[in-house]
């Protein structure tokens, strides 16, 4: 049969068809080039979702204790921790205090930093270089190193002007502004330096003042850094604990970080973990809302053009 047909007879040990070999080669190539990236991405997602799922499970755990909390609630689902949070603690007051302080601190920080950055970037004056280096040098030392001096200053301020002393949002707001001004000024100055000076010169030739140039031309162009700075200032103020714990001792004046820390103090750590988890979920809402609100400004600012060719 072999001689008549001219076709060699092959045994069962022959290799796979060319299509199968090509398919296996393509699969290995995909695994080497792309597949491992998908694996790393899946691990990263699982790693980031684990604490969120655990906190959500603890908040919905009807027992409300740390020892009974698991990744998947085994005792059912209940919203009792949320009810107990609002019934036993002053969470509503803490929430409002944090929103007030963080919102005002972010707004004031953006305003003062933008004004200072515009002056350092566009103007030349005596002491400019020394001022920039001083801001950079101050940022090398944490604000908490001066806690004793700050405490003594605010002790005197509380006696003279109680409205901006201890246990007041305005005193803590002033404290936060002093620590955030330097780094925000440097970030914004770098962004202002990237803008062409022809914009200033052309606006000046048209009769615009420095105020008009700043508010009508410069601020719309630096929208991305304004949004990023505002977001970072808001998140940092909401999460700040050390300074707030020293200056806020009254229950009604505490922020979320200080008030929630009190839930885990002493022997009540195990019993109050469910309430703490419920408060954590509610605390994340303002940050998510602010991020979603500022996201469009970041995107629109990055895609907007300054000069038409």
mmCIF file of C-alpha atoms in Angstrom:
data_model
loop_
_atom_site.group_PDB
_atom_site.id
_atom_site.type_symbol
_atom_site.label_atom_id
_atom_site.label_comp_id
_atom_site.label_asym_id
_atom_site.label_seq_id
_atom_site.Cartn_x
_atom_site.Cartn_y
_atom_site.Cartn_z
ATOM 1 C CA UNK A 1 0.000 0.000 0.000
ATOM 2 C CA UNK A 2 2.873 2.273 0.701
ATOM 3 C CA UNK A 3 4.420 1.714 -2.708
ATOM 4 C CA UNK A 4 1.127 2.131 -4.543
ATOM 5 C CA UNK A 5 -0.074 5.295 -2.888
ATOM 6 C CA UNK A 6 3.235 6.936 -2.216
ATOM 7 C CA UNK A 7 2.106 7.969 1.248
ATOM 8 C CA UNK A 8 4.231 6.784 4.175
ATOM 9 C CA UNK A 9 2.440 5.039 6.992
ATOM 10 C CA UNK A 10 3.049 6.750 10.334
ATOM 11 C CA UNK A 11 2.704 5.188 13.720
ATOM 12 C CA UNK A 12 0.826 6.391 16.797
ATOM 13 C CA UNK A 13 3.939 8.047 18.264
ATOM 14 C CA UNK A 14 4.045 10.798 15.680
ATOM 15 C CA UNK A 15 3.882 14.446 16.830
ATOM 16 C CA UNK A 16 0.776 16.558 17.077
ATOM 17 C CA UNK A 17 -0.635 18.304 14.030
ATOM 18 C CA UNK A 18 0.894 21.674 13.129
ATOM 19 C CA UNK A 19 -2.246 23.491 14.343
ATOM 20 C CA UNK A 20 -1.918 21.974 17.833
ATOM 21 C CA UNK A 21 1.791 22.760 18.004
ATOM 22 C CA UNK A 22 1.151 26.368 16.956
ATOM 23 C CA UNK A 23 -1.644 26.676 19.495
ATOM 24 C CA UNK A 24 0.568 25.437 22.312
ATOM 25 C CA UNK A 25 3.374 27.744 21.242
ATOM 26 C CA UNK A 26 0.997 30.724 21.203
ATOM 27 C CA UNK A 27 -0.355 29.805 24.646
ATOM 28 C CA UNK A 28 3.129 29.661 26.126
ATOM 29 C CA UNK A 29 4.030 32.922 24.469
ATOM 30 C CA UNK A 30 0.881 34.548 25.897
ATOM 31 C CA UNK A 31 1.702 33.264 29.376
ATOM 32 C CA UNK A 32 5.273 34.571 29.175
ATOM 33 C CA UNK A 33 4.388 38.003 27.783
ATOM 34 C CA UNK A 34 0.913 38.821 29.095
ATOM 35 C CA UNK A 35 -0.453 36.044 31.267
ATOM 36 C CA UNK A 36 1.786 36.656 34.277
ATOM 37 C CA UNK A 37 0.664 40.279 34.331
ATOM 38 C CA UNK A 38 -2.944 39.195 34.705
ATOM 39 C CA UNK A 39 -1.899 36.948 37.572
ATOM 40 C CA UNK A 40 -0.106 39.800 39.340
ATOM 41 C CA UNK A 41 -3.121 42.063 38.779
ATOM 42 C CA UNK A 42 -5.486 39.485 40.281
ATOM 43 C CA UNK A 43 -3.228 39.094 43.336
ATOM 44 C CA UNK A 44 -3.044 42.868 43.759
ATOM 45 C CA UNK A 45 -6.830 43.192 43.574
ATOM 46 C CA UNK A 46 -7.322 40.401 46.101
ATOM 47 C CA UNK A 47 -4.708 41.941 48.404
ATOM 48 C CA UNK A 48 -6.410 45.353 48.275
ATOM 49 C CA UNK A 49 -9.933 43.982 48.671
ATOM 50 C CA UNK A 50 -9.153 41.767 51.673
ATOM 51 C CA UNK A 51 -9.194 44.524 54.350
ATOM 52 C CA UNK A 52 -12.334 46.078 52.821
ATOM 53 C CA UNK A 53 -14.183 42.766 52.852
ATOM 54 C CA UNK A 54 -12.996 42.049 56.392
ATOM 55 C CA UNK A 55 -14.184 45.448 57.691
ATOM 56 C CA UNK A 56 -17.510 45.042 55.883
ATOM 57 C CA UNK A 57 -17.925 41.592 57.426
ATOM 58 C CA UNK A 58 -17.120 42.967 60.884
ATOM 59 C CA UNK A 59 -19.603 45.821 60.473
ATOM 60 C CA UNK A 60 -22.392 43.395 59.505
ATOM 61 C CA UNK A 61 -21.498 40.825 62.148
ATOM 62 C CA UNK A 62 -24.426 40.652 64.635
ATOM 63 C CA UNK A 63 -22.120 39.648 67.509
ATOM 64 C CA UNK A 64 -19.958 42.756 67.007
ATOM 65 C CA UNK A 65 -16.767 41.350 68.520
ATOM 66 C CA UNK A 66 -13.295 40.923 67.097
ATOM 67 C CA UNK A 67 -13.034 37.278 68.138
ATOM 68 C CA UNK A 68 -16.210 36.347 66.237
ATOM 69 C CA UNK A 69 -15.335 38.253 63.055
ATOM 70 C CA UNK A 70 -14.501 36.223 59.956
ATOM 71 C CA UNK A 71 -14.066 37.004 56.285
ATOM 72 C CA UNK A 72 -17.585 35.689 55.672
ATOM 73 C CA UNK A 73 -20.085 36.300 58.505
ATOM 74 C CA UNK A 74 -21.060 32.945 60.016
ATOM 75 C CA UNK A 75 -23.756 34.301 62.319
ATOM 76 C CA UNK A 76 -25.799 36.061 59.670
ATOM 77 C CA UNK A 77 -26.003 39.718 58.665
ATOM 78 C CA UNK A 78 -27.286 42.536 60.833
ATOM 79 C CA UNK A 79 -27.171 46.337 60.920
ATOM 80 C CA UNK A 80 -27.130 46.394 64.703
ATOM 81 C CA UNK A 81 -23.606 47.781 64.830
ATOM 82 C CA UNK A 82 -24.687 50.886 62.923
ATOM 83 C CA UNK A 83 -27.661 51.384 65.236
ATOM 84 C CA UNK A 84 -25.473 50.967 68.300
ATOM 85 C CA UNK A 85 -22.887 53.369 66.845
ATOM 86 C CA UNK A 86 -25.382 56.213 66.593
ATOM 87 C CA UNK A 87 -27.011 55.323 69.898
ATOM 88 C CA UNK A 88 -23.946 54.951 72.109
ATOM 89 C CA UNK A 89 -21.527 57.508 70.668
ATOM 90 C CA UNK A 90 -21.519 61.095 69.374
ATOM 91 C CA UNK A 91 -20.644 59.898 65.867
ATOM 92 C CA UNK A 92 -22.814 62.499 64.140
ATOM 93 C CA UNK A 93 -20.936 65.283 65.913
ATOM 94 C CA UNK A 94 -17.555 63.745 65.122
ATOM 95 C CA UNK A 95 -18.585 63.402 61.482
ATOM 96 C CA UNK A 96 -19.636 67.047 61.192
ATOM 97 C CA UNK A 97 -16.490 68.251 62.966
ATOM 98 C CA UNK A 98 -14.270 66.308 60.566
ATOM 99 C CA UNK A 99 -16.126 67.586 57.497
ATOM 100 C CA UNK A 100 -15.948 71.172 58.732
ATOM 101 C CA UNK A 101 -12.258 71.101 59.648
ATOM 102 C CA UNK A 102 -11.138 69.077 56.602
ATOM 103 C CA UNK A 103 -13.191 71.117 54.139
ATOM 104 C CA UNK A 104 -12.060 74.492 55.454
ATOM 105 C CA UNK A 105 -8.460 73.333 55.808
ATOM 106 C CA UNK A 106 -8.372 72.064 52.220
ATOM 107 C CA UNK A 107 -9.961 75.258 50.846
ATOM 108 C CA UNK A 108 -7.724 77.592 52.834
ATOM 109 C CA UNK A 109 -4.633 75.546 52.039
ATOM 110 C CA UNK A 110 -5.353 75.659 48.295
ATOM 111 C CA UNK A 111 -5.975 79.409 48.355
ATOM 112 C CA UNK A 112 -2.894 80.390 50.355
ATOM 113 C CA UNK A 113 -0.610 77.918 48.577
ATOM 114 C CA UNK A 114 -1.753 79.051 45.127
ATOM 115 C CA UNK A 115 -1.150 82.708 45.978
ATOM 116 C CA UNK A 116 2.294 81.976 47.393
ATOM 117 C CA UNK A 117 3.235 79.675 44.496
ATOM 118 C CA UNK A 118 2.199 82.274 41.903
ATOM 119 C CA UNK A 119 4.302 84.929 43.623
ATOM 120 C CA UNK A 120 7.370 82.668 43.861
ATOM 121 C CA UNK A 121 6.998 81.489 40.264
ATOM 122 C CA UNK A 122 6.170 84.686 38.397
ATOM 123 C CA UNK A 123 7.673 87.502 40.456
ATOM 124 C CA UNK A 124 11.231 88.414 41.373
ATOM 125 C CA UNK A 125 11.766 90.046 44.759
ATOM 126 C CA UNK A 126 14.335 90.202 47.535
ATOM 127 C CA UNK A 127 14.271 87.112 49.735
ATOM 128 C CA UNK A 128 12.596 84.910 47.136
ATOM 129 C CA UNK A 129 15.288 82.237 47.107
ATOM 130 C CA UNK A 130 15.662 82.309 50.897
ATOM 131 C CA UNK A 131 11.911 81.925 51.293
ATOM 132 C CA UNK A 132 11.760 78.914 48.996
ATOM 133 C CA UNK A 133 14.670 77.218 50.740
ATOM 134 C CA UNK A 134 13.133 77.976 54.128
ATOM 135 C CA UNK A 135 9.869 76.306 53.114
ATOM 136 C CA UNK A 136 11.795 73.274 51.924
ATOM 137 C CA UNK A 137 13.880 73.121 55.101
ATOM 138 C CA UNK A 138 10.852 73.388 57.378
ATOM 139 C CA UNK A 139 9.209 70.413 55.658
ATOM 140 C CA UNK A 140 12.133 68.197 56.655
ATOM 141 C CA UNK A 141 11.019 68.325 60.300
ATOM 142 C CA UNK A 142 7.636 66.857 61.285
ATOM 143 C CA UNK A 143 5.221 69.245 62.910
ATOM 144 C CA UNK A 144 4.840 66.895 65.844
ATOM 145 C CA UNK A 145 8.405 67.705 66.951
ATOM 146 C CA UNK A 146 7.144 71.117 68.046
ATOM 147 C CA UNK A 147 4.140 69.728 69.911
ATOM 148 C CA UNK A 148 5.357 71.013 73.292
ATOM 149 C CA UNK A 149 5.910 74.555 72.021
ATOM 150 C CA UNK A 150 2.609 74.511 70.134
ATOM 151 C CA UNK A 151 0.801 73.235 73.215
ATOM 152 C CA UNK A 152 2.186 76.065 75.346
ATOM 153 C CA UNK A 153 1.251 78.634 72.698
ATOM 154 C CA UNK A 154 -2.300 77.367 72.455
ATOM 155 C CA UNK A 155 -2.581 77.225 76.251
ATOM 156 C CA UNK A 156 -1.989 80.972 76.304
ATOM 157 C CA UNK A 157 -4.298 81.516 73.324
ATOM 158 C CA UNK A 158 -7.067 79.562 75.076
ATOM 159 C CA UNK A 159 -6.858 81.898 78.075
ATOM 160 C CA UNK A 160 -6.900 85.048 75.938
ATOM 161 C CA UNK A 161 -9.076 84.006 72.955
ATOM 162 C CA UNK A 162 -11.022 80.837 73.792
ATOM 163 C CA UNK A 163 -12.714 80.808 70.377
ATOM 164 C CA UNK A 164 -9.478 79.679 68.686
ATOM 165 C CA UNK A 165 -8.010 77.666 71.540
ATOM 166 C CA UNK A 166 -8.307 74.075 72.670
ATOM 167 C CA UNK A 167 -11.424 72.037 71.834
ATOM 168 C CA UNK A 168 -12.373 74.372 68.967
ATOM 169 C CA UNK A 169 -12.317 73.581 65.244
ATOM 170 C CA UNK A 170 -10.850 76.995 64.438
ATOM 171 C CA UNK A 171 -7.758 76.481 66.569
ATOM 172 C CA UNK A 172 -7.099 73.075 65.028
ATOM 173 C CA UNK A 173 -7.676 74.581 61.583
ATOM 174 C CA UNK A 174 -4.954 77.184 62.169
ATOM 175 C CA UNK A 175 -2.628 74.427 63.305
ATOM 176 C CA UNK A 176 -3.211 72.363 60.164
ATOM 177 C CA UNK A 177 -2.680 75.340 57.856
ATOM 178 C CA UNK A 178 0.778 75.950 59.256
ATOM 179 C CA UNK A 179 1.892 72.410 58.510
ATOM 180 C CA UNK A 180 0.457 72.027 55.006
ATOM 181 C CA UNK A 181 1.403 75.358 53.460
ATOM 182 C CA UNK A 182 5.024 74.538 52.622
ATOM 183 C CA UNK A 183 4.665 71.315 50.653
ATOM 184 C CA UNK A 184 1.592 72.564 48.775
ATOM 185 C CA UNK A 185 3.418 75.741 47.775
ATOM 186 C CA UNK A 186 6.298 73.737 46.319
ATOM 187 C CA UNK A 187 3.935 71.457 44.385
ATOM 188 C CA UNK A 188 2.005 74.359 42.895
ATOM 189 C CA UNK A 189 5.128 76.372 42.112
ATOM 190 C CA UNK A 190 6.447 73.526 39.986
ATOM 191 C CA UNK A 191 3.163 73.474 38.089
ATOM 192 C CA UNK A 192 3.159 77.263 37.595
ATOM 193 C CA UNK A 193 6.719 77.077 36.232
ATOM 194 C CA UNK A 194 5.543 74.822 33.387
ATOM 195 C CA UNK A 195 3.142 77.469 32.068
ATOM 196 C CA UNK A 196 4.598 79.658 29.292
ATOM 197 C CA UNK A 197 5.354 83.216 30.281
ATOM 198 C CA UNK A 198 3.906 84.407 26.975
ATOM 199 C CA UNK A 199 0.482 84.090 28.589
ATOM 200 C CA UNK A 200 1.384 86.623 31.258
ATOM 201 C CA UNK A 201 3.020 88.955 28.789
ATOM 202 C CA UNK A 202 0.134 88.911 26.331
ATOM 203 C CA UNK A 203 -2.383 89.493 29.131
ATOM 204 C CA UNK A 204 -0.282 92.370 30.471
ATOM 205 C CA UNK A 205 -0.156 93.939 27.002
ATOM 206 C CA UNK A 206 -3.957 93.771 26.933
ATOM 207 C CA UNK A 207 -4.100 95.692 30.212
ATOM 208 C CA UNK A 208 -4.743 92.854 32.654
ATOM 209 C CA UNK A 209 -3.571 93.207 36.233
ATOM 210 C CA UNK A 210 -1.785 90.524 38.260
ATOM 211 C CA UNK A 211 -5.065 89.685 39.988
ATOM 212 C CA UNK A 212 -6.879 89.205 36.684
ATOM 213 C CA UNK A 213 -4.034 87.111 35.290
ATOM 214 C CA UNK A 214 -4.015 84.914 38.388
ATOM 215 C CA UNK A 215 -7.747 84.256 38.656
ATOM 216 C CA UNK A 216 -8.799 84.267 34.987
ATOM 217 C CA UNK A 217 -5.800 82.711 33.237
ATOM 218 C CA UNK A 218 -3.554 80.861 35.651
ATOM 219 C CA UNK A 219 -6.017 79.133 37.960
ATOM 220 C CA UNK A 220 -7.984 77.400 35.154
ATOM 221 C CA UNK A 221 -4.709 76.082 33.724
ATOM 222 C CA UNK A 222 -3.473 74.669 37.025
ATOM 223 C CA UNK A 223 -6.764 72.924 37.813
ATOM 224 C CA UNK A 224 -5.099 69.477 38.039
ATOM 225 C CA UNK A 225 -2.697 70.469 40.811
ATOM 226 C CA UNK A 226 -5.453 72.362 42.627
ATOM 227 C CA UNK A 227 -7.628 69.248 42.600
ATOM 228 C CA UNK A 228 -4.789 66.973 43.692
ATOM 229 C CA UNK A 229 -3.685 69.346 46.457
ATOM 230 C CA UNK A 230 -7.222 69.761 47.714
ATOM 231 C CA UNK A 231 -7.794 66.012 47.724
ATOM 232 C CA UNK A 232 -4.553 65.315 49.600
ATOM 233 C CA UNK A 233 -5.265 68.065 52.128
ATOM 234 C CA UNK A 234 -8.781 66.758 52.733
ATOM 235 C CA UNK A 235 -7.687 63.136 53.175
ATOM 236 C CA UNK A 236 -4.743 64.088 55.376
ATOM 237 C CA UNK A 237 -6.928 66.219 57.647
ATOM 238 C CA UNK A 238 -9.644 63.576 58.000
ATOM 239 C CA UNK A 239 -7.094 60.888 58.874
ATOM 240 C CA UNK A 240 -4.906 63.038 61.146
ATOM 241 C CA UNK A 241 -4.865 61.764 64.722
ATOM 242 C CA UNK A 242 -1.791 62.820 66.729
ATOM 243 C CA UNK A 243 -2.325 66.570 66.797
ATOM 244 C CA UNK A 244 -6.098 66.294 67.067
ATOM 245 C CA UNK A 245 -5.819 63.892 69.992
ATOM 246 C CA UNK A 246 -3.732 66.411 71.904
ATOM 247 C CA UNK A 247 -5.884 69.466 71.182
ATOM 248 C CA UNK A 248 -9.375 67.913 71.269
ATOM 249 C CA UNK A 249 -10.339 66.391 74.599
ATOM 250 C CA UNK A 250 -14.013 67.296 74.850
ATOM 251 C CA UNK A 251 -16.396 64.635 73.475
ATOM 252 C CA UNK A 252 -18.398 67.100 71.387
ATOM 253 C CA UNK A 253 -15.301 68.628 69.778
ATOM 254 C CA UNK A 254 -13.561 65.401 68.707
ATOM 255 C CA UNK A 255 -12.998 64.450 65.102
ATOM 256 C CA UNK A 256 -13.642 61.031 63.593
ATOM 257 C CA UNK A 257 -10.079 59.800 64.101
ATOM 258 C CA UNK A 258 -9.998 60.794 67.780
ATOM 259 C CA UNK A 259 -13.513 59.610 68.559
ATOM 260 C CA UNK A 260 -13.082 56.247 66.828
ATOM 261 C CA UNK A 261 -9.800 55.689 68.635
ATOM 262 C CA UNK A 262 -11.675 55.902 71.912
ATOM 263 C CA UNK A 263 -13.808 52.928 70.863
ATOM 264 C CA UNK A 264 -10.753 50.650 70.905
ATOM 265 C CA UNK A 265 -9.187 51.832 74.141
ATOM 266 C CA UNK A 266 -8.888 49.608 77.182
ATOM 267 C CA UNK A 267 -10.745 46.342 77.614
ATOM 268 C CA UNK A 268 -13.541 47.309 75.193
ATOM 269 C CA UNK A 269 -11.421 46.681 72.113
ATOM 270 C CA UNK A 270 -12.901 43.250 71.460
ATOM 271 C CA UNK A 271 -16.503 44.232 72.204
ATOM 272 C CA UNK A 272 -16.512 47.487 70.204
ATOM 273 C CA UNK A 273 -14.805 46.187 67.070
ATOM 274 C CA UNK A 274 -18.081 45.841 65.168
ATOM 275 C CA UNK A 275 -19.032 49.425 66.012
ATOM 276 C CA UNK A 276 -15.559 50.577 64.998
ATOM 277 C CA UNK A 277 -15.863 48.772 61.647
ATOM 278 C CA UNK A 278 -19.254 50.375 61.011
ATOM 279 C CA UNK A 279 -17.782 53.809 61.762
ATOM 280 C CA UNK A 280 -14.882 53.079 59.409
ATOM 281 C CA UNK A 281 -17.228 52.381 56.508
ATOM 282 C CA UNK A 282 -19.147 55.596 57.111
ATOM 283 C CA UNK A 283 -15.908 57.570 57.426
ATOM 284 C CA UNK A 284 -14.839 56.502 53.942
ATOM 285 C CA UNK A 285 -17.922 58.076 52.335
ATOM 286 C CA UNK A 286 -16.709 61.731 52.364
ATOM 287 C CA UNK A 287 -13.345 60.776 50.870
ATOM 288 C CA UNK A 288 -14.970 58.811 48.048
ATOM 289 C CA UNK A 289 -17.411 61.652 47.323
ATOM 290 C CA UNK A 290 -14.638 64.270 47.219
ATOM 291 C CA UNK A 291 -12.527 62.073 44.935
ATOM 292 C CA UNK A 292 -15.410 61.513 42.522
ATOM 293 C CA UNK A 293 -16.153 65.237 42.514
ATOM 294 C CA UNK A 294 -12.554 66.284 41.815
ATOM 295 C CA UNK A 295 -11.820 63.547 39.307
ATOM 296 C CA UNK A 296 -13.447 65.375 36.404
ATOM 297 C CA UNK A 297 -11.458 68.523 37.162
ATOM 298 C CA UNK A 298 -8.215 66.555 37.098
ATOM 299 C CA UNK A 299 -9.063 64.992 33.732
ATOM 300 C CA UNK A 300 -10.381 68.194 32.169
ATOM 301 C CA UNK A 301 -7.397 70.175 33.422
ATOM 302 C CA UNK A 302 -4.907 67.716 31.962
ATOM 303 C CA UNK A 303 -6.607 67.705 28.557
ATOM 304 C CA UNK A 304 -7.273 71.436 28.251
ATOM 305 C CA UNK A 305 -4.917 73.483 26.079
ATOM 306 C CA UNK A 306 -3.408 76.802 27.035
ATOM 307 C CA UNK A 307 -2.331 78.205 23.671
ATOM 308 C CA UNK A 308 -3.895 77.669 20.290
ATOM 309 C CA UNK A 309 -1.383 77.288 17.539
#
